[in-house]
């Protein structure tokens, strides 16, 4: 047939339904009985059948555009199985079409991709790792032999230092994605250390400088006045001629705030041209596009979830976990705002001393070789962070804020998952496992927090035996809580994806206006 038609989707009124049910195509006794949804869907088939078999007063003339009224129960999947030949489109893909609106529903892949993209970009921007070693910074690859002219090489596989650097970033991205509360605690720990150092060193040392010193971004070289090496007016980049001639090299590690402050007391800021804030910013690889993408994608998910709740649509467990991660990611980014991102090369700063003066090495300070790097979180700091030794065993509240941040962020992150307490799950067993895991994760963060405060309050007037009892109580509770929390978090991650095996139908409904917000899915 050569007629044109235009399809307009709207709900069928009672009058039109009564008229359509008189069609012999629907009331044919040879046609098998169908359920109500199938019967409503057959209205569209009845319209097409009637236009091709008969023409009476019920249907308009075929020389005009025909508007076909389709019930709202018909989905896109039912329409795509129909073979409709028109002058607008055809089954072989020929013809011209205009604007095509997105599907009225979303699919599982849309949800997973949109959420995982947030995990990926936020964890990438949140992880502010310390500078790599000089060997890792060179980013060398195994290459094919040069051609006859000796101008071109083809990289085929990264060398071990580059693989080690990539693996370290991927490992931290995975840790931040699974346990963002640990990233919050580390960011608070480093921010407090940077603030203390910047205050002790004074001008012109800012928080950015303190972060740079703490992360091992500045190498201090001590040369004597008799040395032929002349101290540069500006800090040199690692790898220059100075690297082969200087006598001492110190790359500060985490926890060397006292050492750095002592260097400041000796006149480091006044005697040396330390990097400026602009120079630190220029060498940092933080880009506005990735930040904007993370902000837009996170904002879209939050607004979309609010709109879904307002319209009575279900939210998936993965979307709930993603929103909890977004909150932790923003907290991490707040505390790491002034920390340089992606620094590949360290600054070399020279300090001239007179012959016979005490050097950093003779003062008993550890010298960190240039082929090593400052750990992002060494084992001692991790143990102190988890066990909260400063609060459990020393009663120092001011020095235990990172551990308190770990407990509080763990409770908040787990509490968000508890919000799905009465949601629909694939089975009753899955619902029980979800409730048990979320409550266990919350309790594993809550009880060490309470015990730590009891230990802190009781330490002020405690005897030796009370202190010993609190010591073993704190260690026992904390170690048990860590084990329970890890197991509970792994269960939550597994159940988050397992729930896609049977989701409520409303979880795939789409709020129309949220599709116009720029986002990636």
mmCIF file of N, CA and C in Angstrom, residues 48-153:
data_model
loop_
_atom_site.group_PDB
_atom_site.id
_atom_site.type_symbol
_atom_site.label_atom_id
_atom_site.label_comp_id
_atom_site.label_asym_id
_atom_site.label_seq_id
_atom_site.Cartn_x
_atom_site.Cartn_y
_atom_site.Cartn_z
ATOM 1 N N UNK A 48 -4.485 -1.829 11.898
ATOM 2 C CA UNK A 48 -3.796 -2.125 10.652
ATOM 3 C C UNK A 48 -4.606 -3.092 9.790
ATOM 4 N N UNK A 49 -5.236 -4.069 10.420
ATOM 5 C CA UNK A 49 -6.050 -5.028 9.672
ATOM 6 C C UNK A 49 -7.221 -4.323 9.007
ATOM 7 N N UNK A 50 -7.865 -3.421 9.707
ATOM 8 C CA UNK A 50 -9.047 -2.769 9.171
ATOM 9 C C UNK A 50 -8.693 -1.860 8.016
ATOM 10 N N UNK A 51 -7.546 -1.186 8.089
ATOM 11 C CA UNK A 51 -7.190 -0.278 7.009
ATOM 12 C C UNK A 51 -6.869 -1.016 5.730
ATOM 13 N N UNK A 52 -6.503 -2.264 5.843
ATOM 14 C CA UNK A 52 -6.142 -3.012 4.641
ATOM 15 C C UNK A 52 -7.278 -3.879 4.114
ATOM 16 N N UNK A 53 -8.343 -4.082 4.911
ATOM 17 C CA UNK A 53 -9.385 -5.018 4.485
ATOM 18 C C UNK A 53 -10.715 -4.346 4.227
ATOM 19 N N UNK A 54 -10.969 -3.214 4.871
ATOM 20 C CA UNK A 54 -12.274 -2.605 4.675
ATOM 21 C C UNK A 54 -12.158 -1.108 4.909
ATOM 22 N N UNK A 55 -13.176 -0.395 4.452
ATOM 23 C CA UNK A 55 -13.215 1.028 4.711
ATOM 24 C C UNK A 55 -14.635 1.465 4.950
ATOM 25 N N UNK A 56 -14.982 1.846 6.154
ATOM 26 C CA UNK A 56 -16.308 2.327 6.459
ATOM 27 C C UNK A 56 -16.182 3.636 7.216
ATOM 28 N N UNK A 57 -17.307 4.044 7.812
ATOM 29 C CA UNK A 57 -17.326 5.348 8.465
ATOM 30 C C UNK A 57 -16.449 5.398 9.708
ATOM 31 N N UNK A 58 -16.014 4.223 10.206
ATOM 32 C CA UNK A 58 -15.176 4.239 11.404
ATOM 33 C C UNK A 58 -13.781 4.764 11.112
ATOM 34 N N UNK A 59 -13.319 4.636 9.858
ATOM 35 C CA UNK A 59 -11.939 4.997 9.531
ATOM 36 C C UNK A 59 -11.925 6.201 8.592
ATOM 37 N N UNK A 60 -10.957 7.064 8.685
ATOM 38 C CA UNK A 60 -10.854 8.211 7.775
ATOM 39 C C UNK A 60 -10.403 7.766 6.396
ATOM 40 N N UNK A 61 -10.494 8.679 5.451
ATOM 41 C CA UNK A 61 -10.056 8.381 4.095
ATOM 42 C C UNK A 61 -8.548 8.169 4.077
ATOM 43 N N UNK A 62 -8.106 7.262 3.206
ATOM 44 C CA UNK A 62 -6.698 6.900 3.179
ATOM 45 C C UNK A 62 -5.845 7.916 2.446
ATOM 46 N N UNK A 63 -6.456 8.905 1.778
ATOM 47 C CA UNK A 63 -5.650 9.917 1.106
ATOM 48 C C UNK A 63 -5.200 11.015 2.070
ATOM 49 N N UNK A 64 -5.500 10.866 3.360
ATOM 50 C CA UNK A 64 -5.062 11.809 4.380
ATOM 51 C C UNK A 64 -4.213 11.058 5.409
ATOM 52 N N UNK A 65 -3.378 11.794 6.131
ATOM 53 C CA UNK A 65 -2.596 11.118 7.184
ATOM 54 C C UNK A 65 -3.504 10.441 8.192
ATOM 55 N N UNK A 66 -3.186 9.231 8.514
ATOM 56 C CA UNK A 66 -3.978 8.436 9.445
ATOM 57 C C UNK A 66 -3.292 8.424 10.805
ATOM 58 N N UNK A 67 -3.986 8.899 11.831
ATOM 59 C CA UNK A 67 -3.459 8.896 13.191
ATOM 60 C C UNK A 67 -3.944 7.634 13.883
ATOM 61 N N UNK A 68 -3.028 6.791 14.255
ATOM 62 C CA UNK A 68 -3.356 5.526 14.896
ATOM 63 C C UNK A 68 -3.232 5.705 16.394
ATOM 64 N N UNK A 69 -4.301 5.453 17.116
ATOM 65 C CA UNK A 69 -4.312 5.565 18.568
ATOM 66 C C UNK A 69 -3.871 4.240 19.156
ATOM 67 N N UNK A 70 -2.798 4.267 19.929
ATOM 68 C CA UNK A 70 -2.198 3.052 20.466
ATOM 69 C C UNK A 70 -2.345 3.060 21.978
ATOM 70 N N UNK A 71 -2.773 1.960 22.589
ATOM 71 C CA UNK A 71 -2.856 1.919 24.058
ATOM 72 C C UNK A 71 -1.477 2.014 24.687
ATOM 73 N N UNK A 72 -1.447 2.535 25.918
ATOM 74 C CA UNK A 72 -0.168 2.755 26.587
ATOM 75 C C UNK A 72 0.512 1.466 26.998
ATOM 76 N N UNK A 73 -0.196 0.328 26.937
ATOM 77 C CA UNK A 73 0.424 -0.934 27.348
ATOM 78 C C UNK A 73 1.359 -1.490 26.293
ATOM 79 N N UNK A 74 1.242 -0.973 25.053
ATOM 80 C CA UNK A 74 2.098 -1.491 23.992
ATOM 81 C C UNK A 74 3.504 -0.957 24.192
ATOM 82 N N UNK A 75 4.482 -1.813 24.201
ATOM 83 C CA UNK A 75 5.868 -1.409 24.389
ATOM 84 C C UNK A 75 6.570 -1.376 23.055
ATOM 85 N N UNK A 76 7.770 -0.816 23.086
ATOM 86 C CA UNK A 76 8.540 -0.692 21.860
ATOM 87 C C UNK A 76 8.873 -2.045 21.264
ATOM 88 N N UNK A 77 9.077 -3.033 22.143
ATOM 89 C CA UNK A 77 9.434 -4.361 21.647
ATOM 90 C C UNK A 77 8.320 -4.970 20.814
ATOM 91 N N UNK A 78 7.041 -4.674 21.139
ATOM 92 C CA UNK A 78 5.922 -5.216 20.377
ATOM 93 C C UNK A 78 5.789 -4.525 19.032
ATOM 94 N N UNK A 79 6.164 -3.248 18.993
ATOM 95 C CA UNK A 79 6.028 -2.517 17.745
ATOM 96 C C UNK A 79 7.129 -2.881 16.768
ATOM 97 N N UNK A 80 8.311 -3.183 17.269
ATOM 98 C CA UNK A 80 9.422 -3.453 16.381
ATOM 99 C C UNK A 80 9.272 -4.763 15.636
ATOM 100 N N UNK A 81 8.386 -5.658 16.094
ATOM 101 C CA UNK A 81 8.190 -6.937 15.419
ATOM 102 C C UNK A 81 7.200 -6.832 14.266
ATOM 103 N N UNK A 82 6.584 -5.676 14.077
ATOM 104 C CA UNK A 82 5.602 -5.500 13.010
ATOM 105 C C UNK A 82 6.307 -5.076 11.738
ATOM 106 N N UNK A 83 5.870 -5.622 10.630
ATOM 107 C CA UNK A 83 6.442 -5.281 9.335
ATOM 108 C C UNK A 83 5.554 -4.235 8.696
ATOM 109 N N UNK A 84 5.952 -2.970 8.818
ATOM 110 C CA UNK A 84 5.141 -1.868 8.308
ATOM 111 C C UNK A 84 5.925 -1.177 7.207
ATOM 112 N N UNK A 85 5.412 -1.193 6.000
ATOM 113 C CA UNK A 85 6.065 -0.545 4.872
ATOM 114 C C UNK A 85 5.414 0.803 4.640
ATOM 115 N N UNK A 86 6.199 1.836 4.736
ATOM 116 C CA UNK A 86 5.708 3.194 4.510
ATOM 117 C C UNK A 86 6.694 3.913 3.623
ATOM 118 N N UNK A 87 6.310 5.133 3.220
ATOM 119 C CA UNK A 87 7.227 5.936 2.436
ATOM 120 C C UNK A 87 8.196 6.714 3.315
ATOM 121 N N UNK A 88 8.135 6.521 4.672
ATOM 122 C CA UNK A 88 9.079 7.198 5.562
ATOM 123 C C UNK A 88 10.231 6.273 5.912
ATOM 124 N N UNK A 89 9.929 5.055 6.264
ATOM 125 C CA UNK A 89 10.961 4.078 6.602
ATOM 126 C C UNK A 89 10.600 2.763 5.958
ATOM 127 N N UNK A 90 11.553 1.875 5.912
ATOM 128 C CA UNK A 90 11.320 0.548 5.359
ATOM 129 C C UNK A 90 12.161 -0.446 6.120
ATOM 130 N N UNK A 91 11.835 -1.731 5.919
ATOM 131 C CA UNK A 91 12.513 -2.775 6.675
ATOM 132 C C UNK A 91 13.983 -2.880 6.312
ATOM 133 N N UNK A 92 14.372 -2.442 5.117
ATOM 134 C CA UNK A 92 15.776 -2.539 4.725
ATOM 135 C C UNK A 92 16.586 -1.322 5.147
ATOM 136 N N UNK A 93 15.988 -0.397 5.915
ATOM 137 C CA UNK A 93 16.727 0.751 6.429
ATOM 138 C C UNK A 93 16.784 1.929 5.491
ATOM 139 N N UNK A 94 16.106 1.881 4.362
ATOM 140 C CA UNK A 94 16.120 3.001 3.431
ATOM 141 C C UNK A 94 15.067 4.016 3.835
ATOM 142 N N UNK A 95 15.091 5.164 3.204
ATOM 143 C CA UNK A 95 14.131 6.206 3.512
ATOM 144 C C UNK A 95 14.729 7.267 4.415
ATOM 145 N N UNK A 96 13.917 8.263 4.740
ATOM 146 C CA UNK A 96 14.348 9.397 5.549
ATOM 147 C C UNK A 96 13.504 9.459 6.809
ATOM 148 N N UNK A 97 14.133 9.784 7.930
ATOM 149 C CA UNK A 97 13.426 9.914 9.197
ATOM 150 C C UNK A 97 13.834 11.217 9.848
ATOM 151 N N UNK A 98 12.995 11.661 10.789
ATOM 152 C CA UNK A 98 13.291 12.870 11.542
ATOM 153 C C UNK A 98 13.827 12.549 12.917
ATOM 154 N N UNK A 99 13.415 13.355 13.889
ATOM 155 C CA UNK A 99 13.889 13.198 15.264
ATOM 156 C C UNK A 99 13.372 11.902 15.868
ATOM 157 N N UNK A 100 14.252 11.121 16.451
ATOM 158 C CA UNK A 100 13.895 9.869 17.106
ATOM 159 C C UNK A 100 14.110 10.043 18.603
ATOM 160 N N UNK A 101 13.049 9.975 19.371
ATOM 161 C CA UNK A 101 13.148 10.128 20.819
ATOM 162 C C UNK A 101 13.703 8.856 21.439
ATOM 163 N N UNK A 102 14.360 8.974 22.603
ATOM 164 C CA UNK A 102 14.860 7.772 23.282
ATOM 165 C C UNK A 102 13.718 6.896 23.755
ATOM 166 N N UNK A 103 14.044 5.669 24.074
ATOM 167 C CA UNK A 103 13.029 4.732 24.525
ATOM 168 C C UNK A 103 12.365 5.225 25.801
ATOM 169 N N UNK A 104 11.125 4.826 25.967
ATOM 170 C CA UNK A 104 10.379 5.253 27.146
ATOM 171 C C UNK A 104 10.858 4.560 28.409
ATOM 172 N N UNK A 105 11.652 3.521 28.276
ATOM 173 C CA UNK A 105 12.158 2.792 29.432
ATOM 174 C C UNK A 105 13.679 2.688 29.325
ATOM 175 N N UNK A 106 14.310 2.442 30.424
ATOM 176 C CA UNK A 106 15.754 2.227 30.435
ATOM 177 C C UNK A 106 16.036 0.739 30.596
ATOM 178 N N UNK A 107 17.242 0.335 30.283
ATOM 179 C CA UNK A 107 17.599 -1.069 30.396
ATOM 180 C C UNK A 107 18.697 -1.250 31.436
ATOM 181 N N UNK A 108 19.024 -2.498 31.696
ATOM 182 C CA UNK A 108 20.014 -2.809 32.731
ATOM 183 C C UNK A 108 21.376 -2.232 32.385
ATOM 184 N N UNK A 109 21.734 -2.293 31.117
ATOM 185 C CA UNK A 109 23.045 -1.793 30.715
ATOM 186 C C UNK A 109 23.146 -0.287 30.932
ATOM 187 N N UNK A 110 22.072 0.449 30.706
ATOM 188 C CA UNK A 110 22.088 1.891 30.964
ATOM 189 C C UNK A 110 22.414 2.186 32.428
ATOM 190 N N UNK A 111 21.802 1.439 33.322
ATOM 191 C CA UNK A 111 22.011 1.671 34.756
ATOM 192 C C UNK A 111 23.446 1.350 35.147
ATOM 193 N N UNK A 112 23.943 0.213 34.681
ATOM 194 C CA UNK A 112 25.291 -0.209 35.072
ATOM 195 C C UNK A 112 26.344 0.746 34.529
ATOM 196 N N UNK A 113 26.222 1.130 33.266
ATOM 197 C CA UNK A 113 27.230 2.005 32.663
ATOM 198 C C UNK A 113 27.237 3.375 33.322
ATOM 199 N N UNK A 114 26.062 3.942 33.559
ATOM 200 C CA UNK A 114 26.005 5.269 34.171
ATOM 201 C C UNK A 114 26.594 5.263 35.575
ATOM 202 N N UNK A 115 26.364 4.201 36.340
ATOM 203 C CA UNK A 115 26.905 4.134 37.707
ATOM 204 C C UNK A 115 28.398 3.845 37.709
ATOM 205 N N UNK A 116 28.828 2.888 36.897
ATOM 206 C CA UNK A 116 30.250 2.556 36.876
ATOM 207 C C UNK A 116 31.093 3.699 36.333
ATOM 208 N N UNK A 117 30.538 4.501 35.435
ATOM 209 C CA UNK A 117 31.287 5.666 34.955
ATOM 210 C C UNK A 117 31.556 6.650 36.084
ATOM 211 N N UNK A 118 30.610 6.778 37.018
ATOM 212 C CA UNK A 118 30.821 7.654 38.172
ATOM 213 C C UNK A 118 31.905 7.080 39.075
ATOM 214 N N UNK A 119 31.853 5.776 39.331
ATOM 215 C CA UNK A 119 32.907 5.147 40.133
ATOM 216 C C UNK A 119 34.273 5.353 39.488
ATOM 217 N N UNK A 120 34.326 5.216 38.174
ATOM 218 C CA UNK A 120 35.607 5.305 37.477
ATOM 219 C C UNK A 120 36.185 6.712 37.536
ATOM 220 N N UNK A 121 35.394 7.696 37.138
ATOM 221 C CA UNK A 121 35.940 9.049 37.050
ATOM 222 C C UNK A 121 36.164 9.651 38.427
ATOM 223 N N UNK A 122 35.287 9.371 39.388
ATOM 224 C CA UNK A 122 35.467 9.930 40.733
ATOM 225 C C UNK A 122 36.657 9.294 41.438
ATOM 226 N N UNK A 123 36.818 7.987 41.313
ATOM 227 C CA UNK A 123 37.978 7.356 41.943
ATOM 228 C C UNK A 123 39.275 7.794 41.275
ATOM 229 N N UNK A 124 39.231 8.056 39.983
ATOM 230 C CA UNK A 124 40.427 8.535 39.279
ATOM 231 C C UNK A 124 40.827 9.923 39.759
ATOM 232 N N UNK A 125 39.860 10.799 39.963
ATOM 233 C CA UNK A 125 40.169 12.165 40.379
ATOM 234 C C UNK A 125 40.400 12.280 41.876
ATOM 235 N N UNK A 126 39.860 11.362 42.655
ATOM 236 C CA UNK A 126 40.017 11.455 44.111
ATOM 237 C C UNK A 126 41.371 10.951 44.579
ATOM 238 N N UNK A 127 41.934 9.982 43.878
ATOM 239 C CA UNK A 127 43.187 9.379 44.326
ATOM 240 C C UNK A 127 44.342 10.310 43.970
ATOM 241 N N UNK A 128 44.871 11.012 44.965
ATOM 242 C CA UNK A 128 46.024 11.893 44.789
ATOM 243 C C UNK A 128 47.265 11.142 45.270
ATOM 244 N N UNK A 129 47.878 10.398 44.368
ATOM 245 C CA UNK A 129 49.031 9.588 44.736
ATOM 246 C C UNK A 129 50.292 10.434 44.807
ATOM 247 N N UNK A 130 51.248 9.944 45.570
ATOM 248 C CA UNK A 130 52.535 10.613 45.683
ATOM 249 C C UNK A 130 53.341 10.420 44.407
ATOM 250 N N UNK A 131 54.331 11.279 44.145
ATOM 251 C CA UNK A 131 55.101 11.173 42.898
ATOM 252 C C UNK A 131 55.785 9.820 42.763
ATOM 253 N N UNK A 132 55.872 9.314 41.541
ATOM 254 C CA UNK A 132 56.554 8.033 41.322
ATOM 255 C C UNK A 132 58.067 8.202 41.393
ATOM 256 N N UNK A 133 58.764 7.106 41.286
ATOM 257 C CA UNK A 133 60.218 7.169 41.228
ATOM 258 C C UNK A 133 60.645 7.739 39.878
ATOM 259 N N UNK A 134 61.927 8.092 39.789
ATOM 260 C CA UNK A 134 62.435 8.634 38.529
ATOM 261 C C UNK A 134 62.317 7.617 37.409
ATOM 262 N N UNK A 135 62.500 6.339 37.727
ATOM 263 C CA UNK A 135 62.387 5.292 36.721
ATOM 264 C C UNK A 135 60.951 5.133 36.256
ATOM 265 N N UNK A 136 59.989 5.215 37.192
ATOM 266 C CA UNK A 136 58.579 5.107 36.816
ATOM 267 C C UNK A 136 58.122 6.321 36.028
ATOM 268 N N UNK A 137 58.677 7.490 36.346
ATOM 269 C CA UNK A 137 58.252 8.716 35.669
ATOM 270 C C UNK A 137 58.683 8.751 34.213
ATOM 271 N N UNK A 138 59.693 7.983 33.852
ATOM 272 C CA UNK A 138 60.140 7.981 32.457
ATOM 273 C C UNK A 138 59.164 7.260 31.538
ATOM 274 N N UNK A 139 58.292 6.426 32.070
ATOM 275 C CA UNK A 139 57.224 5.769 31.291
ATOM 276 C C UNK A 139 57.788 5.044 30.066
ATOM 277 N N UNK A 140 58.752 4.190 30.287
ATOM 278 C CA UNK A 140 59.407 3.498 29.185
ATOM 279 C C UNK A 140 58.623 2.258 28.767
ATOM 280 N N UNK A 141 58.712 1.968 27.462
ATOM 281 C CA UNK A 141 58.037 0.820 26.870
ATOM 282 C C UNK A 141 59.064 -0.095 26.206
ATOM 283 N N UNK A 142 58.709 -1.365 26.126
ATOM 284 C CA UNK A 142 59.452 -2.271 25.255
ATOM 285 C C UNK A 142 59.056 -1.952 23.818
ATOM 286 N N UNK A 143 60.033 -1.798 22.960
ATOM 287 C CA UNK A 143 59.760 -1.388 21.585
ATOM 288 C C UNK A 143 60.357 -2.386 20.610
ATOM 289 N N UNK A 144 59.796 -2.346 19.409
ATOM 290 C CA UNK A 144 60.375 -3.131 18.330
ATOM 291 C C UNK A 144 61.688 -2.485 17.894
ATOM 292 N N UNK A 145 62.582 -3.241 17.284
ATOM 293 C CA UNK A 145 63.856 -2.639 16.838
ATOM 294 C C UNK A 145 63.615 -1.482 15.880
ATOM 295 N N UNK A 146 64.535 -0.547 15.889
ATOM 296 C CA UNK A 146 64.419 0.603 15.000
ATOM 297 C C UNK A 146 64.545 0.160 13.553
ATOM 298 N N UNK A 147 63.961 0.998 12.677
ATOM 299 C CA UNK A 147 64.063 0.669 11.261
ATOM 300 C C UNK A 147 65.447 1.060 10.738
ATOM 301 N N UNK A 148 65.607 0.927 9.488
ATOM 302 C CA UNK A 148 66.917 1.178 8.913
ATOM 303 C C UNK A 148 67.401 2.598 9.104
ATOM 304 N N UNK A 149 66.485 3.581 9.127
ATOM 305 C CA UNK A 149 66.878 4.970 9.301
ATOM 306 C C UNK A 149 67.085 5.332 10.764
ATOM 307 N N UNK A 150 66.605 4.500 11.662
ATOM 308 C CA UNK A 150 66.816 4.752 13.077
ATOM 309 C C UNK A 150 66.001 5.897 13.633
ATOM 310 N N UNK A 151 64.829 6.174 13.052
ATOM 311 C CA UNK A 151 64.018 7.299 13.513
ATOM 312 C C UNK A 151 62.772 6.858 14.258
ATOM 313 N N UNK A 152 62.230 5.697 13.946
ATOM 314 C CA UNK A 152 60.934 5.316 14.500
ATOM 315 C C UNK A 152 61.056 4.021 15.286
ATOM 316 N N UNK A 153 60.310 3.976 16.383
ATOM 317 C CA UNK A 153 60.184 2.750 17.167
ATOM 318 C C UNK A 153 58.705 2.534 17.450
#
